Amino acid sequence: MSIATTLEPRPHQLTDTLRMKIAREIAQKLFDDDLINGEESIIPCANDISNNASISMDGYELARELEERCGWIPRLEIAQILDNYGDDARSAIDDLQKDWVIRNNIQPPYSVGTRVAVKRGWDDRCGVIVKIFEHGPAKYIVRLDGQSATTGAIVNFEDVTTELTNQPT
C-alpha cells in the first residue's frame, strides 16, 4: 500500500489565506519603502498581488502582470520586492508539507538501496534510492537509470513504487 492511497494528499498549493498573508507582507514592505502611497493602499495592493501572482513568476514578471491587469506603474524597486513572492510561497508550501508529514506520521516506505520506479509526468523511470533528501519533507534522492554516480532526482516518497515497469534490458 502506498502513501498516495492511504493518506490525505501532499499539499502542493498555497491556501487562499497563505497567499493573502504573503501578498500582505509584500504590500507592507512596499508601503514601508514608500513605493505605494497611504496605509489604506496596503489591502488593495495585497489583493492585486494575491490575485495575480504565481509561484513561478519572478519580480519582473509579476510587476508586468500587475501593470497589465491592475494598472500598476512598475519600477525596479517594486519588482525587486515582488521578487520575494515566489520564495515566500515555496517556503510556505514547504511548511505545509512538513506539517503534513508530522500530522500523518509519514515514514520512508522504502529503504536506501531499493530499486524503484519513479512516476515522472506520464512516464515511469527506474532507478535506485541513494539517500533520504534532508532539505525537503518526505523525499528521496533516486539515481535514475543512465544517470552518473553524482546525479540524482529528488522524488516525493509517494511518487515511487517497487512495481517496476521499465526494467533495463
Backbone as CSV, one residue per row, in Angstrom:
resi,resn,N_x,N_y,N_z,CA_x,CA_y,CA_z,C_x,C_y,C_z
1,MET,0.846,-1.181,0.000,0.000,0.000,0.000,0.887,1.238,0.000
2,SER,0.585,2.204,-0.806,1.446,3.377,-0.924,0.914,4.547,-0.106
3,ILE,1.779,5.512,0.120,1.392,6.743,0.819,0.241,7.413,0.082
4,ALA,0.318,7.432,-1.226,-0.670,8.145,-2.037,-2.083,7.596,-1.838
5,THR,-2.229,6.317,-1.520,-3.562,5.744,-1.395,-4.038,5.646,0.039
6,THR,-3.168,5.886,1.012,-3.570,5.681,2.401,-3.781,6.958,3.190
7,LEU,-3.327,8.088,2.708,-3.377,9.314,3.488,-3.931,10.472,2.675
8,GLU,-4.150,11.581,3.396,-4.516,12.797,2.684,-3.385,13.149,1.724
9,PRO,-3.686,13.763,0.610,-2.627,14.071,-0.363,-1.663,15.140,0.145
10,ARG,-0.444,15.066,-0.348,0.572,16.073,-0.044,0.091,17.430,-0.554
11,PRO,0.186,18.471,0.262,-0.200,19.805,-0.236,0.840,20.328,-1.230
12,HIS,0.351,20.834,-2.350,1.234,21.370,-3.397,0.950,22.832,-3.702
13,GLN,-0.127,23.368,-3.124,-0.518,24.737,-3.422,-0.776,25.499,-2.136
14,LEU,-0.668,26.807,-2.242,-0.986,27.674,-1.119,-2.488,27.724,-0.906
15,THR,-2.878,27.839,0.333,-4.273,28.146,0.627,-4.501,29.618,0.291
16,ASP,-5.746,29.999,0.126,-6.060,31.411,-0.133,-5.559,32.289,1.011
17,THR,-5.683,31.799,2.236,-5.236,32.553,3.408,-3.728,32.785,3.377
18,LEU,-2.963,31.748,3.052,-1.499,31.902,2.981,-1.091,32.802,1.825
19,ARG,-1.767,32.655,0.690,-1.459,33.503,-0.469,-1.656,34.973,-0.091
20,MET,-2.753,35.268,0.613,-3.027,36.650,1.010,-2.041,37.124,2.072
21,LYS,-1.651,36.250,2.986,-0.681,36.617,4.025,0.644,37.039,3.383
22,ILE,1.108,36.249,2.421,2.363,36.562,1.726,2.216,37.880,0.964
23,ALA,1.108,38.034,0.268,0.866,39.262,-0.504,0.798,40.476,0.421
24,ARG,0.176,40.318,1.581,0.082,41.442,2.532,1.462,41.825,3.056
25,GLU,2.306,40.833,3.333,3.671,41.129,3.797,4.452,41.897,2.730
26,ILE,4.278,41.520,1.483,4.950,42.227,0.391,4.390,43.637,0.248
27,ALA,3.072,43.768,0.329,2.458,45.103,0.239,2.931,45.991,1.397
28,GLN,3.065,45.415,2.572,3.561,46.186,3.719,4.984,46.671,3.454
29,LYS,5.819,45.820,2.867,7.193,46.200,2.536,7.194,47.316,1.491
30,LEU,6.307,47.229,0.511,6.201,48.295,-0.492,5.813,49.614,0.175
31,PHE,4.896,49.552,1.135,4.490,50.750,1.872,5.642,51.279,2.723
32,ASP,6.311,50.376,3.452,7.425,50.779,4.322,8.540,51.458,3.541
33,ASP,8.725,51.023,2.287,9.767,51.603,1.439,9.245,52.773,0.593
34,ASP,8.063,53.269,0.913,7.442,54.406,0.215,7.232,54.154,-1.279
35,LEU,6.904,52.923,-1.624,6.663,52.585,-3.027,5.179,52.517,-3.360
36,ILE,4.334,52.508,-2.332,2.894,52.703,-2.515,2.479,53.795,-1.536
37,ASN,1.445,54.520,-1.889,1.024,55.678,-1.094,-0.111,55.316,-0.155
38,GLY,0.018,55.728,1.085,-1.056,55.600,2.053,-1.243,54.197,2.579
39,GLU,-1.363,54.113,3.889,-1.553,52.815,4.527,-2.831,52.133,4.038
40,GLU,-3.812,52.922,3.624,-5.059,52.353,3.112,-4.846,51.627,1.779
41,SER,-3.696,51.810,1.162,-3.378,51.130,-0.100,-2.861,49.709,0.115
42,ILE,-2.516,49.343,1.340,-1.901,48.036,1.584,-2.836,46.887,1.203
43,ILE,-4.085,46.924,1.642,-5.021,45.823,1.355,-5.333,45.716,-0.141
44,PRO,-5.681,46.812,-0.837,-5.900,46.674,-2.288,-4.647,46.185,-3.021
45,CYS,-3.493,46.658,-2.592,-2.230,46.212,-3.196,-2.043,44.712,-2.962
46,ALA,-2.292,44.266,-1.730,-2.163,42.841,-1.397,-3.146,42.008,-2.217
47,ASN,-4.359,42.514,-2.399,-5.343,41.803,-3.226,-4.844,41.652,-4.662
48,ASP,-4.285,42.736,-5.219,-3.743,42.665,-6.581,-2.655,41.598,-6.674
49,ILE,-1.745,41.607,-5.713,-0.638,40.639,-5.725,-1.191,39.224,-5.585
50,SER,-2.053,39.014,-4.598,-2.615,37.690,-4.344,-3.357,37.140,-5.551
51,ASN,-4.100,37.992,-6.239,-4.914,37.553,-7.376,-4.126,37.339,-8.657
52,ASN,-2.901,37.871,-8.730,-2.159,37.812,-9.996,-0.820,37.104,-9.919
53,ALA,-0.339,36.845,-8.725,0.981,36.234,-8.583,0.919,34.731,-8.814
54,SER,2.004,34.224,-9.303,2.195,32.791,-9.475,3.545,32.439,-8.868
55,ILE,3.631,31.263,-8.294,4.862,30.843,-7.632,6.048,30.832,-8.598
56,SER,5.777,30.675,-9.887,6.865,30.586,-10.869,7.309,31.948,-11.406
57,MET,6.593,33.015,-11.050,6.945,34.341,-11.561,8.089,34.950,-10.775
58,ASP,8.968,35.634,-11.494,9.946,36.458,-10.780,9.330,37.847,-10.599
59,GLY,10.038,38.725,-9.923,9.503,40.049,-9.620,9.173,40.863,-10.855
60,TYR,10.004,40.752,-11.883,9.756,41.490,-13.122,8.474,40.998,-13.785
61,GLU,8.309,39.677,-13.862,7.098,39.119,-14.482,5.849,39.535,-13.712
62,LEU,5.929,39.490,-12.383,4.785,39.886,-11.572,4.495,41.380,-11.736
63,ALA,5.527,42.191,-11.777,5.330,43.629,-11.984,4.644,43.889,-13.328
64,ARG,5.061,43.186,-14.364,4.441,43.339,-15.693,2.981,42.885,-15.675
65,GLU,2.715,41.788,-14.967,1.337,41.297,-14.842,0.467,42.331,-14.116
66,LEU,1.001,42.911,-13.058,0.261,43.923,-12.302,0.060,45.199,-13.120
67,GLU,1.024,45.512,-13.959,0.880,46.665,-14.852,-0.258,46.417,-15.843
68,GLU,-0.243,45.239,-16.441,-1.216,44.902,-17.474,-2.630,44.737,-16.915
69,ARG,-2.758,44.060,-15.788,-4.082,43.716,-15.260,-4.648,44.725,-14.256
70,CYS,-3.758,45.445,-13.570,-4.229,46.291,-12.460,-3.814,47.752,-12.593
71,GLY,-3.094,48.075,-13.655,-2.709,49.457,-13.883,-1.533,49.942,-13.042
72,TRP,-0.777,49.024,-12.475,0.400,49.427,-11.702,1.419,50.077,-12.637
73,ILE,2.235,50.946,-12.074,3.357,51.532,-12.806,4.622,50.892,-12.229
74,PRO,5.173,49.905,-12.944,6.294,49.155,-12.370,7.584,49.973,-12.337
75,ARG,8.326,49.765,-11.279,9.660,50.348,-11.123,10.574,49.227,-10.663
76,LEU,11.845,49.423,-10.851,12.825,48.409,-10.459,12.689,48.045,-8.986
77,GLU,12.515,49.045,-8.126,12.418,48.795,-6.687,11.196,47.938,-6.354
78,ILE,10.107,48.169,-7.058,8.891,47.370,-6.852,9.135,45.939,-7.296
79,ALA,9.724,45.774,-8.483,9.998,44.429,-8.993,10.919,43.657,-8.053
80,GLN,11.885,44.346,-7.457,12.805,43.679,-6.535,12.071,43.150,-5.300
81,ILE,11.121,43.913,-4.793,10.351,43.458,-3.633,9.377,42.352,-4.049
82,LEU,8.737,42.508,-5.200,7.825,41.475,-5.698,8.552,40.153,-5.945
83,ASP,9.846,40.227,-6.173,10.651,39.036,-6.427,10.615,38.063,-5.243
84,ASN,10.255,38.553,-4.058,10.187,37.699,-2.875,8.985,36.762,-2.876
85,TYR,7.972,37.049,-3.698,6.739,36.256,-3.654,7.017,34.764,-3.877
86,GLY,7.751,34.423,-4.917,7.997,33.010,-5.227,8.712,32.281,-4.107
87,ASP,9.768,32.896,-3.562,10.499,32.262,-2.457,9.619,32.105,-1.226
88,ASP,8.854,33.152,-0.917,7.964,33.085,0.244,6.892,32.016,0.045
89,ALA,6.359,31.912,-1.169,5.331,30.908,-1.465,5.918,29.505,-1.375
90,ARG,7.101,29.293,-1.937,7.740,27.969,-1.856,8.019,27.586,-0.410
91,SER,8.458,28.542,0.380,8.720,28.288,1.793,7.428,27.915,2.535
92,ALA,6.349,28.607,2.228,5.061,28.307,2.863,4.560,26.918,2.469
93,ILE,4.727,26.547,1.207,4.327,25.208,0.757,5.195,24.156,1.448
94,ASP,6.479,24.431,1.581,7.371,23.515,2.291,6.898,23.333,3.740
95,ASP,6.484,24.423,4.380,5.959,24.333,5.751,4.669,23.512,5.794
96,LEU,3.792,23.700,4.803,2.570,22.896,4.729,2.905,21.415,4.605
97,GLN,3.928,21.121,3.792,4.313,19.728,3.604,4.959,19.141,4.854
98,LYS,5.747,19.950,5.579,6.321,19.481,6.839,5.215,19.155,7.838
99,ASP,4.201,20.008,7.916,3.052,19.741,8.791,2.330,18.469,8.366
100,TRP,2.182,18.263,7.051,1.544,17.067,6.504,2.303,15.818,6.933
101,VAL,3.636,15.881,6.877,4.469,14.743,7.282,4.232,14.412,8.754
102,ILE,4.234,15.429,9.604,4.039,15.219,11.045,2.635,14.717,11.325
103,ARG,1.630,15.377,10.750,0.230,15.025,11.000,-0.080,13.587,10.597
104,ASN,0.562,13.120,9.536,0.290,11.786,9.007,1.362,10.762,9.366
105,ASN,2.343,11.189,10.188,3.443,10.306,10.591,4.062,9.607,9.372
106,ILE,4.405,10.405,8.374,4.978,9.868,7.138,6.376,9.334,7.420
107,GLN,6.615,8.100,7.001,7.916,7.454,7.115,8.312,6.965,5.731
108,PRO,9.615,6.846,5.463,10.015,6.349,4.138,9.497,4.929,3.928
109,PRO,8.732,4.696,2.871,8.211,3.354,2.641,9.274,2.366,2.142
110,TYR,10.374,2.866,1.587,11.436,2.005,1.057,12.775,2.472,1.608
111,SER,13.691,1.555,1.729,14.998,1.885,2.292,15.997,2.246,1.187
112,VAL,17.066,2.905,1.605,18.153,3.232,0.693,18.658,1.936,0.066
113,GLY,18.903,2.000,-1.239,19.365,0.828,-1.979,18.260,0.096,-2.709
114,THR,17.010,0.433,-2.436,15.878,-0.232,-3.088,15.742,0.250,-4.526
115,ARG,15.545,-0.697,-5.432,15.272,-0.358,-6.826,13.793,-0.008,-6.944
116,VAL,13.523,1.140,-7.569,12.149,1.648,-7.632,11.817,2.173,-9.018
117,ALA,10.526,2.299,-9.257,10.017,3.033,-10.421,9.562,4.391,-9.909
118,VAL,9.862,5.429,-10.667,9.543,6.801,-10.283,8.519,7.343,-11.267
119,LYS,7.391,7.850,-10.727,6.373,8.477,-11.577,6.856,9.874,-11.934
120,ARG,7.093,10.131,-13.197,7.525,11.442,-13.689,6.618,11.819,-14.844
121,GLY,5.619,12.641,-14.565,4.679,13.014,-15.622,3.930,11.791,-16.097
122,TRP,3.963,11.525,-17.375,3.233,10.397,-17.946,4.115,9.158,-18.086
123,ASP,5.371,9.252,-17.680,6.315,8.159,-17.887,6.921,7.721,-16.561
124,ASP,7.080,6.419,-16.386,7.796,5.894,-15.230,9.251,5.666,-15.625
125,ARG,10.163,6.016,-14.703,11.583,5.747,-14.901,12.063,4.938,-13.724
126,CYS,13.016,4.080,-13.942,13.532,3.226,-12.877,14.853,3.774,-12.363
127,GLY,15.151,3.421,-11.122,16.397,3.834,-10.510,16.544,3.219,-9.137
128,VAL,17.538,3.698,-8.403,17.841,3.185,-7.072,17.830,4.355,-6.087
129,ILE,17.180,4.142,-4.935,17.182,5.153,-3.878,18.595,5.222,-3.308
130,VAL,19.214,6.406,-3.360,20.575,6.555,-2.841,20.611,7.221,-1.474
131,LYS,19.566,7.984,-1.137,19.500,8.569,0.197,18.159,9.249,0.420
132,ILE,17.891,9.560,1.679,16.740,10.383,2.035,17.194,11.837,1.876
133,PHE,16.388,12.634,1.202,16.713,14.048,0.981,16.454,14.819,2.265
134,GLU,17.475,15.476,2.810,17.356,16.161,4.103,16.771,17.561,4.001
135,HIS,16.688,18.118,2.808,16.303,19.525,2.662,14.860,19.718,2.220
136,GLY,14.089,18.679,2.260,12.678,18.769,1.900,11.929,17.635,2.565
137,PRO,10.647,17.834,2.835,9.879,16.830,3.563,9.500,15.609,2.729
138,ALA,9.792,14.430,3.274,9.364,13.148,2.692,9.801,12.993,1.237
139,LYS,11.110,13.103,1.028,11.661,12.991,-0.320,12.906,12.098,-0.316
140,TYR,13.091,11.420,-1.416,14.287,10.620,-1.666,15.173,11.322,-2.694
141,ILE,16.419,10.889,-2.749,17.251,11.131,-3.924,17.373,9.775,-4.610
142,VAL,16.934,9.723,-5.855,16.949,8.483,-6.635,17.872,8.678,-7.829
143,ARG,18.840,7.780,-7.970,19.693,7.792,-9.152,18.957,7.003,-10.228
144,LEU,18.449,7.725,-11.209,17.708,7.100,-12.293,18.662,6.371,-13.225
145,ASP,18.179,5.314,-13.839,18.995,4.553,-14.781,19.589,5.493,-15.821
146,GLY,20.885,5.352,-16.044,21.580,6.178,-17.017,22.191,7.433,-16.438
147,GLN,21.890,7.784,-15.183,22.484,8.968,-14.564,23.857,8.623,-14.002
148,SER,24.706,9.642,-13.939,26.037,9.436,-13.377,25.939,9.234,-11.869
149,ALA,27.025,8.769,-11.274,27.059,8.478,-9.835,26.885,9.726,-8.979
150,THR,27.089,10.901,-9.552,26.964,12.136,-8.775,25.632,12.845,-9.024
151,THR,24.724,12.212,-9.755,23.448,12.821,-10.114,22.308,12.024,-9.497
152,GLY,21.266,12.740,-9.096,20.074,12.061,-8.585,18.865,12.957,-8.722
153,ALA,17.712,12.345,-8.822,16.447,13.071,-8.901,15.852,13.163,-7.499
154,ILE,15.330,14.324,-7.154,14.635,14.495,-5.876,13.184,14.098,-6.128
155,VAL,12.716,13.095,-5.365,11.421,12.485,-5.637,10.630,12.351,-4.334
156,ASN,9.365,12.712,-4.375,8.490,12.525,-3.221,8.345,11.036,-2.892
157,PHE,8.264,10.719,-1.598,8.073,9.328,-1.183,6.922,8.675,-1.947
158,GLU,5.815,9.405,-2.091,4.617,8.815,-2.684,4.716,8.647,-4.195
159,ASP,5.789,9.137,-4.799,5.954,9.013,-6.250,6.871,7.872,-6.653
160,VAL,7.179,6.984,-5.709,7.981,5.806,-6.044,7.202,4.551,-5.697
161,THR,7.512,3.495,-6.420,6.918,2.186,-6.175,7.955,1.130,-6.501
162,THR,7.788,-0.029,-5.919,8.700,-1.133,-6.264,8.136,-1.957,-7.410
163,GLU,6.988,-1.547,-7.943,6.397,-2.222,-9.098,7.081,-1.708,-10.352
164,LEU,8.152,-2.350,-10.743,8.981,-1.866,-11.838,8.338,-2.215,-13.180
165,THR,8.178,-1.174,-14.010,7.569,-1.388,-15.328,8.576,-1.218,-16.459
166,ASN,9.613,-0.447,-16.234,10.587,-0.162,-17.298,11.961,-0.688,-16.897
167,GLN,12.065,-1.978,-16.683,13.339,-2.576,-16.296,14.307,-2.472,-17.459
168,PRO,15.591,-2.179,-17.140,16.581,-2.142,-18.229,16.763,-3.537,-18.802
169,THR,17.049,-3.586,-20.088,17.225,-4.893,-20.737,18.682,-5.210,-20.909
